[in-house]
Coordinates of C-alpha atoms in Angstrom, one line a residue:
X1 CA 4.5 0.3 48.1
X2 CA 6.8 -2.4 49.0
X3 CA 3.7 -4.6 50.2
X4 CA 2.1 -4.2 46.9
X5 CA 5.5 -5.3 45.0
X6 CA 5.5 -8.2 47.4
X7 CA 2.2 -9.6 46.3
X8 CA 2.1 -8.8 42.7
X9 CA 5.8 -11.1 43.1
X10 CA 3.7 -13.6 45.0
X11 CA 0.8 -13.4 42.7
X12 CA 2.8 -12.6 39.2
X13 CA 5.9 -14.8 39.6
X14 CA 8.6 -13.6 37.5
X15 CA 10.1 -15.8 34.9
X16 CA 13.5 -14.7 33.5
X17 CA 14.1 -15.3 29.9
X18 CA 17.0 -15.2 27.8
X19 CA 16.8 -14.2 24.6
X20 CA 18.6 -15.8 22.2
X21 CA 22.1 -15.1 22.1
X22 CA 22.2 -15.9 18.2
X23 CA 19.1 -14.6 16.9
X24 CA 17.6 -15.2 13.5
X25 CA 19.1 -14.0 10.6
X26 CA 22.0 -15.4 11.6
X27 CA 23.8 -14.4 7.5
X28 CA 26.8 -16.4 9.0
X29 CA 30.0 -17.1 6.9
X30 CA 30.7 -20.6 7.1
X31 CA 34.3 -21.5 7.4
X32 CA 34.3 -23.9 4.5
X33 CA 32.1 -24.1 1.3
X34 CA 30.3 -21.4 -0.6
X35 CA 26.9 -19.8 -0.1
X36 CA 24.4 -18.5 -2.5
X37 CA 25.1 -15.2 -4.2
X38 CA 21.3 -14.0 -3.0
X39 CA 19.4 -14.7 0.0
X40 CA 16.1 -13.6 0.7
X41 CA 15.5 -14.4 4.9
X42 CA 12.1 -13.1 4.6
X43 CA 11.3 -16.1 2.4
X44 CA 12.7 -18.1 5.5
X45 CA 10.8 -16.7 7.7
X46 CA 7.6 -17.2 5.7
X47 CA 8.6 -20.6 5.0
X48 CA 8.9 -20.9 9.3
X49 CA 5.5 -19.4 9.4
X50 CA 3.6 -21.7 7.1
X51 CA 5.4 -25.1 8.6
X52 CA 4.5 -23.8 12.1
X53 CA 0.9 -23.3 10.8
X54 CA 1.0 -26.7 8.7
X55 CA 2.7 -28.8 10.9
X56 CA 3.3 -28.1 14.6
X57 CA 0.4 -28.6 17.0
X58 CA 0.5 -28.0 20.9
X59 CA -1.2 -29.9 23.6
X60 CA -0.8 -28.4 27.5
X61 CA 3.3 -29.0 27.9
X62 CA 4.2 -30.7 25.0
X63 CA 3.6 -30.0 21.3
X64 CA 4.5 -32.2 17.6
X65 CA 5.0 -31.8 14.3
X66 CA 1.7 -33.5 12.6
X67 CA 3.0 -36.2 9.5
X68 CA 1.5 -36.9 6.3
X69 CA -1.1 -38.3 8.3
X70 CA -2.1 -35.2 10.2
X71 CA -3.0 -38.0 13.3
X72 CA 0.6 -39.4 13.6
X73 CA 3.7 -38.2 14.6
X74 CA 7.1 -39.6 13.6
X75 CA 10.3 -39.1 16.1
X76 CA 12.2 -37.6 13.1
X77 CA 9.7 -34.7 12.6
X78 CA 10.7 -34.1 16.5
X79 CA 14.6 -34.1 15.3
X80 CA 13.6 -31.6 12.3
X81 CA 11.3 -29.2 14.6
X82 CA 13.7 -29.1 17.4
X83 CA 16.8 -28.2 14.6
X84 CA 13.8 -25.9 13.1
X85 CA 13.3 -23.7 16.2
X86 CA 16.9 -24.0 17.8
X87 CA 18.0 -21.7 14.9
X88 CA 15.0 -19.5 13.8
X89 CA 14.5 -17.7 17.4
X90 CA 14.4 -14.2 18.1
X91 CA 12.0 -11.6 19.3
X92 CA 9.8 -12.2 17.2
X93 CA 9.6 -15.7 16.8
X94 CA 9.9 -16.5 20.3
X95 CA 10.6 -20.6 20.0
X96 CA 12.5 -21.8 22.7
X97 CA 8.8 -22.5 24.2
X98 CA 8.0 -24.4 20.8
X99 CA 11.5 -25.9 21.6
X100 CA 11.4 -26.7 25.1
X101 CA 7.5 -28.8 24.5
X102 CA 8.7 -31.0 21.6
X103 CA 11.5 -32.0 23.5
X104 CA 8.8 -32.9 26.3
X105 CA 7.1 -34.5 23.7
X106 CA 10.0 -36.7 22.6
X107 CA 10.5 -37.8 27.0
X108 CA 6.8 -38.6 27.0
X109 CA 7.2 -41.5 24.9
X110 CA 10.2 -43.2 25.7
X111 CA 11.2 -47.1 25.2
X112 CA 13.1 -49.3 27.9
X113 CA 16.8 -47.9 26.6
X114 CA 15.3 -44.1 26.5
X115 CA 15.1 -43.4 23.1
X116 CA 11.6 -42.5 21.6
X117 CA 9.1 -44.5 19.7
X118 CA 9.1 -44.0 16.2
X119 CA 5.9 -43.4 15.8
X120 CA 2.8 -41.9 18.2
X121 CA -0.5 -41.7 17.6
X122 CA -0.9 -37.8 18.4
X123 CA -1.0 -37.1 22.0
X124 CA -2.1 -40.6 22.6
X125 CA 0.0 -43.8 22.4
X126 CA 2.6 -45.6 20.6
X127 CA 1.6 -47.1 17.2
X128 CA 5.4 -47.6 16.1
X129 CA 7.9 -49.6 18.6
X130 CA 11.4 -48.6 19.0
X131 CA 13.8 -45.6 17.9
X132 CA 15.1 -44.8 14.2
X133 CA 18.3 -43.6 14.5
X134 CA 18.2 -40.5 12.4
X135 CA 15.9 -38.9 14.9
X136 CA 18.0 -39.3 18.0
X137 CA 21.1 -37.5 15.6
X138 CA 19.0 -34.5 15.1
X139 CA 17.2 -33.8 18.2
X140 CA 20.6 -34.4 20.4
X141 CA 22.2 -32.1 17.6
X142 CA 19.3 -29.3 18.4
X143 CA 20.3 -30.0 22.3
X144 CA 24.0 -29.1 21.9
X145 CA 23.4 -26.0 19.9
X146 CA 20.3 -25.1 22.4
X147 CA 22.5 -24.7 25.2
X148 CA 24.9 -22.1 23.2
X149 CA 21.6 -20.6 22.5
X150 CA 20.1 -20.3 25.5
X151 CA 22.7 -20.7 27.7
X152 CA 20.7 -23.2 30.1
X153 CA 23.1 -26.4 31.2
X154 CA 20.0 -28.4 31.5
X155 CA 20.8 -28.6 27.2
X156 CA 23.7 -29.7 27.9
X157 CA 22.7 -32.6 30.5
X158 CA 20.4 -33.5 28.4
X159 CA 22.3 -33.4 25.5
X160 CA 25.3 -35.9 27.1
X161 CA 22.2 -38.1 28.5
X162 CA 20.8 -38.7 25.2
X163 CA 24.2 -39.3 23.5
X164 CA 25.6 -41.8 25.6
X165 CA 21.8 -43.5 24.3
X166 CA 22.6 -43.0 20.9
X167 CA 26.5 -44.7 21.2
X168 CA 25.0 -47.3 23.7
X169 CA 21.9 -48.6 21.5
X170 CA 22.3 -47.3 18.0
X171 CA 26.5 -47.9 17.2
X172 CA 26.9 -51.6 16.8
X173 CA 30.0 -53.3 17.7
X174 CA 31.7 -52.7 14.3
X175 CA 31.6 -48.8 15.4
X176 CA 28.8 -48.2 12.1
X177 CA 25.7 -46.8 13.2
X178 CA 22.3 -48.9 13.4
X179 CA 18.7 -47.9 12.0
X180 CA 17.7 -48.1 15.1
X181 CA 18.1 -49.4 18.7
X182 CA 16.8 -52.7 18.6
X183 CA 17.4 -53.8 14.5
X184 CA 20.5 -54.0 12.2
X185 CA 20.0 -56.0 9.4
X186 CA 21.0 -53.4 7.7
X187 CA 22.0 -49.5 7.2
X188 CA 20.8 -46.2 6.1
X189 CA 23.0 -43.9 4.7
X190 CA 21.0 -41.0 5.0
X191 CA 21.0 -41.1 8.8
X192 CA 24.8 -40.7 9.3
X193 CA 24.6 -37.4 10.3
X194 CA 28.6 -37.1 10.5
X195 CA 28.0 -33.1 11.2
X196 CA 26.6 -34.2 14.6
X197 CA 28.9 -37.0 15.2
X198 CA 31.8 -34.4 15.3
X199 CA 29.7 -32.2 17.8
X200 CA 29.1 -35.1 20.1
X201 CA 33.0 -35.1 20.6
X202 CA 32.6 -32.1 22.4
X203 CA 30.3 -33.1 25.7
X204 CA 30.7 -37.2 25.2
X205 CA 33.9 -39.5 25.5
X206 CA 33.1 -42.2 23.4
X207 CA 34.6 -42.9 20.2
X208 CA 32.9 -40.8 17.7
X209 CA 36.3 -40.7 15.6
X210 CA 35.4 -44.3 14.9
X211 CA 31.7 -43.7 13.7
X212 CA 32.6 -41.5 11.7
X213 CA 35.7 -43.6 10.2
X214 CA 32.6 -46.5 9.5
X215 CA 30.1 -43.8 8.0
X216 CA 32.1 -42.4 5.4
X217 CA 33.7 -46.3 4.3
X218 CA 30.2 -47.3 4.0
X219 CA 29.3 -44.1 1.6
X220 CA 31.9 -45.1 -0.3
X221 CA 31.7 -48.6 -0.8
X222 CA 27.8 -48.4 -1.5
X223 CA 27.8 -44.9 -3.8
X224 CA 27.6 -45.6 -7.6
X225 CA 31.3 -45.1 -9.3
X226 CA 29.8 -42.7 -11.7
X227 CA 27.1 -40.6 -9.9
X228 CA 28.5 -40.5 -6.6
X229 CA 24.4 -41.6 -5.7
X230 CA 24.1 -43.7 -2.8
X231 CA 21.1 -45.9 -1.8
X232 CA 18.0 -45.7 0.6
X233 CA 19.7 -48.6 2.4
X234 CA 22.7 -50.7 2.0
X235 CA 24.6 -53.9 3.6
X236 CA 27.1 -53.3 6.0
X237 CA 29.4 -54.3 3.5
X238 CA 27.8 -51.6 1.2
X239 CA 25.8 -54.3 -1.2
X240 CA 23.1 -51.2 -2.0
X241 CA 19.4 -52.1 -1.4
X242 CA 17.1 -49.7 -3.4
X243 CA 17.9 -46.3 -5.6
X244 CA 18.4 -42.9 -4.7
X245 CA 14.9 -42.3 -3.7
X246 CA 12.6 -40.5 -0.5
X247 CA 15.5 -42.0 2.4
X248 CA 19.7 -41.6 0.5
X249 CA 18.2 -37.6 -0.9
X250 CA 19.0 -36.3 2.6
X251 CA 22.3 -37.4 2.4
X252 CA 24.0 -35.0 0.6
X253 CA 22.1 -32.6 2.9
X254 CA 23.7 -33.8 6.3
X255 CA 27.5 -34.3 4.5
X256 CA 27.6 -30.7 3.1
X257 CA 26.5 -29.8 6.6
X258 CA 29.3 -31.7 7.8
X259 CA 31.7 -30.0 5.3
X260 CA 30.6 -26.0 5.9
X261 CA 30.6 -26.9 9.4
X262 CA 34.4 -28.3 9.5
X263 CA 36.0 -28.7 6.3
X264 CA 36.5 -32.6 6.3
X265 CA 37.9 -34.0 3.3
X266 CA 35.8 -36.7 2.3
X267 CA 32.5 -34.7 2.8
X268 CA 34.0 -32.7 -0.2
X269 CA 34.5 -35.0 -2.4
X270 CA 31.3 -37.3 -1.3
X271 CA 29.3 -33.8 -2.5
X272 CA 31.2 -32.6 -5.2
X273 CA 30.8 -35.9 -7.2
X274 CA 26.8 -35.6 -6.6
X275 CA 26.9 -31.7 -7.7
X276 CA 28.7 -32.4 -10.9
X277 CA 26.7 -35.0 -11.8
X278 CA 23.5 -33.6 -11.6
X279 CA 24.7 -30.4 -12.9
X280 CA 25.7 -32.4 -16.0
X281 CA 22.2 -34.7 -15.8
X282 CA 20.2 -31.7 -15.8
X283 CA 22.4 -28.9 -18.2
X284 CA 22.6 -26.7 -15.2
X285 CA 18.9 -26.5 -14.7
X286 CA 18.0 -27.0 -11.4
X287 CA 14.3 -27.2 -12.3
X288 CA 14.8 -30.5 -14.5
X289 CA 15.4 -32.2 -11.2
X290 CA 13.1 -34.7 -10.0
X291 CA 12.1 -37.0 -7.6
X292 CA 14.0 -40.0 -7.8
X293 CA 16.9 -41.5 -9.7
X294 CA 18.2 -44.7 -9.9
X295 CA 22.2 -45.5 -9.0
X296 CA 23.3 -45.0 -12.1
X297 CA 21.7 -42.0 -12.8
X298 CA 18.6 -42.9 -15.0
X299 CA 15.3 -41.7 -14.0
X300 CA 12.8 -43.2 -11.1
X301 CA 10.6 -39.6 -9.8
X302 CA 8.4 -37.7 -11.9
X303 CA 8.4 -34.2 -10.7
X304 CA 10.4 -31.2 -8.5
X305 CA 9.9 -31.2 -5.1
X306 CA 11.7 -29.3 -2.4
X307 CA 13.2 -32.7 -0.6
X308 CA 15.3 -33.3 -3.8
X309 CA 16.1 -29.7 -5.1
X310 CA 17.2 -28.7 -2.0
X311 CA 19.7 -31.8 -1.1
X312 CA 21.1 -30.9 -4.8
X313 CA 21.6 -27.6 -3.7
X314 CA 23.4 -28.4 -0.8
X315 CA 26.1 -30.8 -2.7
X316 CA 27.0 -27.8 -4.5
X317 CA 28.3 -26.1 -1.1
X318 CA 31.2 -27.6 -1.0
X319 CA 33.3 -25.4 -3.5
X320 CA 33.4 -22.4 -5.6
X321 CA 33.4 -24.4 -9.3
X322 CA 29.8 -24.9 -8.2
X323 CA 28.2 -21.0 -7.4
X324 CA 26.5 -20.5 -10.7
X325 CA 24.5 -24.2 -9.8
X326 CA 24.4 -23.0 -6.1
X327 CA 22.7 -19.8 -7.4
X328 CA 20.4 -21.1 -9.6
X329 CA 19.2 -24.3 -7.1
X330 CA 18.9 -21.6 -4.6
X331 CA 16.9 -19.3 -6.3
X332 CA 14.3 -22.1 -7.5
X333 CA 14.3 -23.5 -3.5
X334 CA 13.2 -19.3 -2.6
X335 CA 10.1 -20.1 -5.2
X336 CA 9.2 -23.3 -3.5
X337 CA 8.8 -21.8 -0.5
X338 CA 5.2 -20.4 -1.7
X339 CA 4.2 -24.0 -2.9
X340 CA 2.6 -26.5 -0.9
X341 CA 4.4 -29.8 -0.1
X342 CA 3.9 -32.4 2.2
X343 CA 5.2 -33.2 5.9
X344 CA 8.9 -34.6 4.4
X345 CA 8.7 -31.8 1.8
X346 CA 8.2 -29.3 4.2
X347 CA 10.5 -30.1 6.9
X348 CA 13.3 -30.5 4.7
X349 CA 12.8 -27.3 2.5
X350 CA 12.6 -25.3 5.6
X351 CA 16.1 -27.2 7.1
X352 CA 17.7 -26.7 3.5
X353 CA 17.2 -23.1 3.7
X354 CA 18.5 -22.5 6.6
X355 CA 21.9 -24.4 6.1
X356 CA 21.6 -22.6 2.2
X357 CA 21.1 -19.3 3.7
X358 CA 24.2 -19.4 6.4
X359 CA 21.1 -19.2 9.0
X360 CA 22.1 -22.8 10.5
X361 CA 25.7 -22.2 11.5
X362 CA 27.6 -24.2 14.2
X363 CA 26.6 -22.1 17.9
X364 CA 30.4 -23.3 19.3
X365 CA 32.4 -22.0 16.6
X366 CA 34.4 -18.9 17.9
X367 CA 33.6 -16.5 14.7
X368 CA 29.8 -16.8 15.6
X369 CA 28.8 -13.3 16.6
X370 CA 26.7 -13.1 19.8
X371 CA 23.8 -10.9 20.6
X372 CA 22.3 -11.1 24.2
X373 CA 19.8 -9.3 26.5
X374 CA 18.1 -10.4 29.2
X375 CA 13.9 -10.5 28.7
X376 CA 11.8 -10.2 31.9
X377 CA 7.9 -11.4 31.8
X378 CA 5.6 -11.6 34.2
X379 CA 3.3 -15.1 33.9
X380 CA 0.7 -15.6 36.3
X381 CA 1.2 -18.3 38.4
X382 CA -1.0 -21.9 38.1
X383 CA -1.7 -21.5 41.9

């Protein structure tokens, strides 16, 4: 008996796996902010199925997340895929595998400072040089809560590799972060991710205080005095370049994430001015949102997709004046979830609705519930 238990081990190496220690639901109370009055997760978890089915595509080790352009793949769907299946795991799901190969994915196509190539052409080569910021913010964000996840320090080195990257390449001498590592003519609002900023603090040394400091005094100085709207890109002296179109909607997104998360001030007030405005813009009806608006408020998009109705949603997080609004956005978001929408679309409505739900809450916060067990498979071996 114990020679055959010997060669099945020889034959049938054993990987240990651990399950997730904060499995999907997650129905976390955030320790700031509000959070819809009704929340379906089995819409979630059909919106994770159809944008695993849409969007993600394995090949051997690695796998992407396909763009508009089913052939290319852009370093921010890496960011949004590895956020995507850092929070929806559990038995079921199963995604630290789906995890584990995009980040493999990312390494594969790396530039001289480390940081991946905006674009690739599949599983082939580069076909856009260079990083964009807002993808190194979100993947290195999905590495830090991966290693509260699962538990593996190999997160966590990877994690405080790819950090020091971002504060070496992608924060300019000012302390305001870059588009990317090797341009700054100018800035993008929407990738100052000040929810991840404040994680970095936790496994890096540099002076994340300081980016933060510049990212909010540039939202400021280049939002409109009335709408609270910021641009797609501004100067770094806040001059805006461009309305409130396809780039600045994620902003509100990433501050109320920052608010929920920790409670900061000005990511209150950044949201809350957004949130009343297009409460008021609209009469309280979330489905008269649409795709684009100028500074001022007049109108640029022509219809409701999820990218926008979801970012408006998250402004009204912030506080309780907003839950009828909150309620409302919400429940139109739950009946997007059956309609079909692009790459952007997708990725976003899926991130929205997890940070919505209370299904995207900070792994290193002490009030976090944990539920772990240990999972044995046997793989064969490649030998």
């Amino acid at each position: 008996m114990k020679k055959i238990s010997f060669l099945i081990a020889l034959l049938f190496p054993l990987t240990l796996i651990a399950a997730p220690k904060f499995p999907f639901p997650h129905n976390a109370k955030y320790p700031y902010g509000i959070k819809p009055a009704s929340i379906d997760n089995g819409k979630i978890q059909k919106a994770y199925d159809d944008f695993i089915k849409e969007f993600y595509e394995e090949n051997g080790d690695k796998a992407r997340i396909r763009f508009d352009d089913p052939n290319l793949t852009v370093s921010e769907g890496i960011g949004y895929g590895m956020l995507i299946t850092v929070y929806m795991d559990n038995a079921t799901n199963n995604t630290q595998g789906k995890f584990d190969k995009l980040w493999r994915y990312y390494n594969s196509y790396l530039n001289n400072n480390g940081l991946m190539h905006w674009r690739i052409s599949g599983f082939g080569g580069v076909s856009g040089q260079n990083a964009a910021t807002d993808a190194e913010m979100d993947v290195a964000m999905a590495l830090v809560q991966a290693y509260k996840q699962w538990g593996d320090e190999k997160y966590l080195n990877d994690a405080k590799s790819l950090i020091d990257k971002i504060y070496q390449f992608e924060v300019n001498s000012n302390g305001y972060l870059k588009p990317g590592d090797s341009w700054d003519d100018k800035k993008n609002p929407s990738y100052f991710s000040t929810a991840a900023l404040e994680s970095f603090k936790r496994v890096n040394s540099r002076d994340w205080a300081k980016v933060i400091s510049t990212s909010y005094s540039l939202l400021q100085k280049c939002a409109n005095a009335s709408t609270g709207l910021v641009p797609d890109w501004c100067s770094e002296s806040g001059a805006p370049q461009g309305d409130f179109y396809y780039d600045a909607i994620r902003t509100p997104w990433r501050i109320a994430w920052d608010y929920v998360w920790f409670g900061r001030s000005e990511a209150k007030s950044f949201c809350s001015k957004i949130a009343s405005w297009i409460n008021t813009k609209t009469g309280g009806n979330p489905a008269a949102i649409i795709d684009g608006y100028t500074l001022d408020g007049g109108n640029k998009g022509n219809s409701l997709v999820s990218t926008f109705l979801g970012a408006f949603a998250c402004a009204g997080m912030v506080d309780a004046s907003y839950q009828t609004w909150l309620n409302n956005a919400y429940s139109k978001q739950e009946e997007m979830v059956s309609k079909s929408e692009n790459y952007f679309s997708s990725s976003l409505k899926m991130i929205y609705l997890l940070l919505l739900s209370g299904n995207m809450p900070d792994l290193w916060a002490d009030n976090i519930p944990q539920k772990f067990k240990l999972n044995i498979s046997i793989q064969p071996s490649n030998a």
